[in-house]
Amino acid sequence: MTKTAADYAWFEDDFPDIAEAYCFTLVRDLSPAELMSRLEGRPETPLQGIAAVIDATFAQYDREDGNRQLVAMTTVGTWTLLIEPNGYLGVTEEQALPASAGTSWISHFSNINAVGTFLWAEDQVLRLCFDLMLPERRRGTAPDELLDVMRRIGFHLDVEDPEPDFPHQAAFALAEHLTGIAITPALLQGTTFTCVTVQIR
């Protein structure tokens, strides 16, 4: 059964420090090491739990004047999860599309200004991309393939509809629909993440 935005209501309540600005990406059948190579990442010290990742992200930002983004990675099933506190690499098409060669790349981003993006790519082809607050304005090679799913999840897809109540939670549910991977509090709190830093372009 497809999850809905309500199933991810815990994210903002339990993890406010990352909920206000983040990028979550899932990549199929590539290891963290392979992704690090594709993104030209620099290895950093592994970190236990999302709180440590958040602290390290902002320390990294201060050390390098915002020129490099910390990316925390872990394997979940056949997918690798990438988490960027206060980042957006996963939805930056100039980096995401080349890195998606031969695989699936599903990413969503939000920042403190309520700007948000959902991006789905397959083998360097953009299948679907939209602003989380304006899901009726979709682009890509398959902009309408997931309309029924998006409506069930909680996206408002007609221009006359009000703004979605929980667009960022809905993005988590849509990513889970595409990947079968559920993001959970236990995953965020209990994982020891492989960490890299990537040059911001």
Short mmCIF file of C-alpha atoms in Angstrom, two decimals:
data_model
loop_
_atom_site.label_atom_id
_atom_site.label_comp_id
_atom_site.label_asym_id
_atom_site.label_seq_id
_atom_site.Cartn_x
_atom_site.Cartn_y
_atom_site.Cartn_z
CA MET A 1 0.00 0.00 0.00
CA THR A 2 1.35 3.41 -0.98
CA LYS A 3 2.40 5.59 1.94
CA THR A 4 1.03 9.11 2.18
CA ALA A 5 2.38 12.41 3.47
CA ALA A 6 0.82 11.64 6.85
CA ASP A 7 3.10 8.61 7.24
CA TYR A 8 6.08 10.97 7.31
CA ALA A 9 4.63 13.53 9.72
CA TRP A 10 7.22 12.39 12.28
CA PHE A 11 10.10 13.82 10.25
CA GLU A 12 9.50 17.48 11.06
CA ASP A 13 8.48 16.74 14.65
CA ASP A 14 11.37 14.40 15.50
CA PHE A 15 14.16 15.91 13.41
CA PRO A 16 13.57 19.68 13.24
CA ASP A 17 17.27 20.45 12.80
CA ILE A 18 17.39 18.76 9.41
CA ALA A 19 13.73 19.09 8.39
CA GLU A 20 14.13 22.81 7.71
CA ALA A 21 16.85 22.27 5.08
CA TYR A 22 17.88 18.95 3.55
CA CYS A 23 18.34 16.79 0.47
CA PHE A 24 17.64 13.03 0.51
CA THR A 25 18.69 10.91 -2.47
CA LEU A 26 18.35 7.19 -3.23
CA VAL A 27 20.49 5.56 -5.93
CA ARG A 28 19.99 1.97 -7.06
CA ASP A 29 22.75 -0.66 -7.30
CA LEU A 30 25.70 1.64 -6.63
CA SER A 31 27.77 1.38 -3.46
CA PRO A 32 28.79 4.42 -1.41
CA ALA A 33 32.32 3.99 -2.77
CA GLU A 34 31.07 4.00 -6.37
CA LEU A 35 28.96 7.08 -5.73
CA MET A 36 31.89 8.83 -4.06
CA SER A 37 33.90 8.24 -7.23
CA ARG A 38 31.13 9.50 -9.51
CA LEU A 39 30.68 12.64 -7.43
CA GLU A 40 34.45 13.17 -7.08
CA GLY A 41 34.00 13.07 -3.33
CA ARG A 42 36.69 13.30 -0.68
CA PRO A 43 36.47 10.72 2.14
CA GLU A 44 35.70 12.04 5.61
CA THR A 45 35.36 10.40 9.03
CA PRO A 46 32.30 8.11 9.38
CA LEU A 47 29.61 9.46 11.71
CA GLN A 48 27.06 7.75 13.96
CA GLY A 49 23.52 9.13 13.69
CA ILE A 50 21.98 12.09 11.92
CA ALA A 51 22.68 14.54 14.78
CA ALA A 52 26.42 14.03 14.34
CA VAL A 53 26.05 14.44 10.57
CA ILE A 54 24.24 17.76 11.03
CA ASP A 55 26.91 19.08 13.39
CA ALA A 56 29.70 18.01 11.05
CA THR A 57 27.95 19.60 8.06
CA PHE A 58 27.90 23.05 9.58
CA ALA A 59 31.45 22.71 10.90
CA GLN A 60 32.54 21.73 7.39
CA TYR A 61 30.71 24.71 5.91
CA ASP A 62 32.53 27.08 8.25
CA ARG A 63 35.94 25.51 7.59
CA GLU A 64 35.67 25.71 3.81
CA ASP A 65 33.52 28.81 3.38
CA GLY A 66 30.64 26.80 1.96
CA ASN A 67 32.68 25.43 -0.95
CA ARG A 68 32.17 21.74 -0.11
CA GLN A 69 29.02 19.84 0.91
CA LEU A 70 29.10 16.99 3.41
CA VAL A 71 27.20 13.94 2.15
CA ALA A 72 26.35 11.06 4.49
CA MET A 73 25.75 7.69 2.80
CA THR A 74 24.55 4.23 3.77
CA THR A 75 23.36 1.12 1.94
CA VAL A 76 19.68 0.22 2.35
CA GLY A 77 18.76 -2.94 0.49
CA THR A 78 19.92 -2.53 -3.11
CA TRP A 79 19.95 1.25 -2.79
CA THR A 80 22.38 3.78 -1.38
CA LEU A 81 20.89 6.64 0.61
CA LEU A 82 22.60 10.02 0.48
CA ILE A 83 21.70 12.67 3.06
CA GLU A 84 22.75 16.30 2.81
CA PRO A 85 21.81 18.58 5.70
CA ASN A 86 21.36 22.05 4.22
CA GLY A 87 22.38 20.69 0.80
CA TYR A 88 21.00 20.34 -2.71
CA LEU A 89 23.50 18.32 -4.73
CA GLY A 90 20.97 15.51 -5.28
CA VAL A 91 18.61 17.77 -7.23
CA THR A 92 21.34 19.68 -9.10
CA GLU A 93 20.85 18.35 -12.60
CA GLU A 94 24.41 19.14 -13.73
CA GLN A 95 25.69 16.65 -11.14
CA ALA A 96 22.75 14.28 -10.62
CA LEU A 97 22.10 13.38 -14.26
CA PRO A 98 25.67 12.29 -15.12
CA ALA A 99 25.90 10.42 -11.81
CA SER A 100 22.69 8.50 -12.66
CA ALA A 101 24.33 6.67 -15.60
CA GLY A 102 23.07 3.09 -15.68
CA THR A 103 20.89 3.46 -12.59
CA SER A 104 17.89 5.14 -10.93
CA TRP A 105 18.31 8.40 -9.04
CA ILE A 106 15.47 9.70 -6.86
CA SER A 107 16.04 12.88 -4.87
CA HIS A 108 14.10 15.55 -3.02
CA PHE A 109 15.20 18.79 -1.45
CA SER A 110 13.78 21.52 0.76
CA ASN A 111 15.26 24.64 2.31
CA ILE A 112 14.37 27.09 5.03
CA ASN A 113 12.59 29.34 2.51
CA ALA A 114 10.12 26.56 1.61
CA VAL A 115 11.81 26.08 -1.76
CA GLY A 116 11.66 22.40 -2.67
CA THR A 117 12.33 20.07 -5.60
CA PHE A 118 11.61 16.44 -6.48
CA LEU A 119 13.81 14.81 -9.12
CA TRP A 120 13.63 11.34 -10.68
CA ALA A 121 16.25 10.33 -13.25
CA GLU A 122 16.95 7.05 -15.07
CA ASP A 123 20.29 6.52 -16.79
CA GLN A 124 20.99 10.26 -17.25
CA VAL A 125 17.44 10.97 -18.47
CA LEU A 126 15.24 13.27 -16.40
CA ARG A 127 11.95 11.42 -15.97
CA LEU A 128 10.21 13.80 -13.58
CA CYS A 129 11.05 17.06 -11.88
CA PHE A 130 8.81 19.55 -10.09
CA ASP A 131 8.69 22.21 -7.41
CA LEU A 132 7.16 20.66 -4.28
CA MET A 133 4.86 23.66 -3.88
CA LEU A 134 3.84 23.61 -7.56
CA PRO A 135 3.44 19.93 -8.49
CA GLU A 136 1.07 20.86 -11.31
CA ARG A 137 4.12 22.24 -13.17
CA ARG A 138 5.99 19.06 -14.01
CA ARG A 139 8.68 18.40 -16.57
CA GLY A 140 10.73 15.46 -17.81
CA THR A 141 10.10 12.53 -20.14
CA ALA A 142 7.34 11.05 -17.93
CA PRO A 143 5.67 14.03 -16.22
CA ASP A 144 2.26 12.36 -15.94
CA GLU A 145 3.22 8.75 -15.21
CA LEU A 146 2.70 9.04 -11.43
CA LEU A 147 -0.34 11.32 -11.29
CA ASP A 148 -2.65 8.84 -9.56
CA VAL A 149 0.05 7.93 -7.04
CA MET A 150 0.86 11.59 -6.37
CA ARG A 151 -2.80 12.37 -5.68
CA ARG A 152 -3.10 9.44 -3.24
CA ILE A 153 0.06 10.56 -1.47
CA GLY A 154 -1.26 14.07 -0.96
CA PHE A 155 0.03 16.29 -3.77
CA HIS A 156 -2.45 18.81 -5.17
CA LEU A 157 -2.08 18.68 -8.94
CA ASP A 158 -4.63 21.15 -10.30
CA VAL A 159 -3.91 24.86 -10.57
CA GLU A 160 -7.09 25.73 -8.67
CA ASP A 161 -6.20 23.41 -5.79
CA PRO A 162 -4.87 24.98 -2.59
CA GLU A 163 -1.20 24.59 -1.77
CA PRO A 164 -0.40 21.09 -0.48
CA ASP A 165 -0.54 20.74 3.29
CA PHE A 166 2.59 18.62 3.66
CA PRO A 167 4.60 18.80 0.40
CA HIS A 168 7.91 17.76 1.95
CA GLN A 169 6.44 14.75 3.74
CA ALA A 170 4.71 13.84 0.47
CA ALA A 171 8.10 13.85 -1.25
CA PHE A 172 9.36 11.18 1.17
CA ALA A 173 6.29 9.06 0.39
CA LEU A 174 6.77 9.45 -3.38
CA ALA A 175 10.44 8.47 -3.09
CA GLU A 176 9.41 5.38 -1.12
CA HIS A 177 6.87 4.48 -3.82
CA LEU A 178 9.59 4.60 -6.48
CA THR A 179 12.27 2.78 -4.49
CA GLY A 180 10.52 0.61 -1.91
CA ILE A 181 12.84 2.16 0.71
CA ALA A 182 11.24 3.68 3.81
CA ILE A 183 13.12 6.37 5.69
CA THR A 184 12.57 5.76 9.42
CA PRO A 185 13.65 7.37 12.69
CA ALA A 186 15.67 4.25 13.53
CA LEU A 187 17.54 4.50 10.23
CA LEU A 188 18.44 8.14 10.84
CA GLN A 189 19.41 7.70 14.48
CA GLY A 190 21.10 4.31 14.46
CA THR A 191 23.17 4.28 11.26
CA THR A 192 26.92 4.79 11.05
CA PHE A 193 27.18 6.80 7.84
CA THR A 194 30.00 6.76 5.32
CA CYS A 195 30.80 10.44 4.81
CA VAL A 196 32.35 12.39 1.96
CA THR A 197 32.58 16.01 0.96
CA VAL A 198 31.78 17.10 -2.58
CA GLN A 199 32.72 20.32 -4.33
CA ILE A 200 29.72 22.61 -4.76
CA ARG A 201 29.34 23.75 -8.35
#
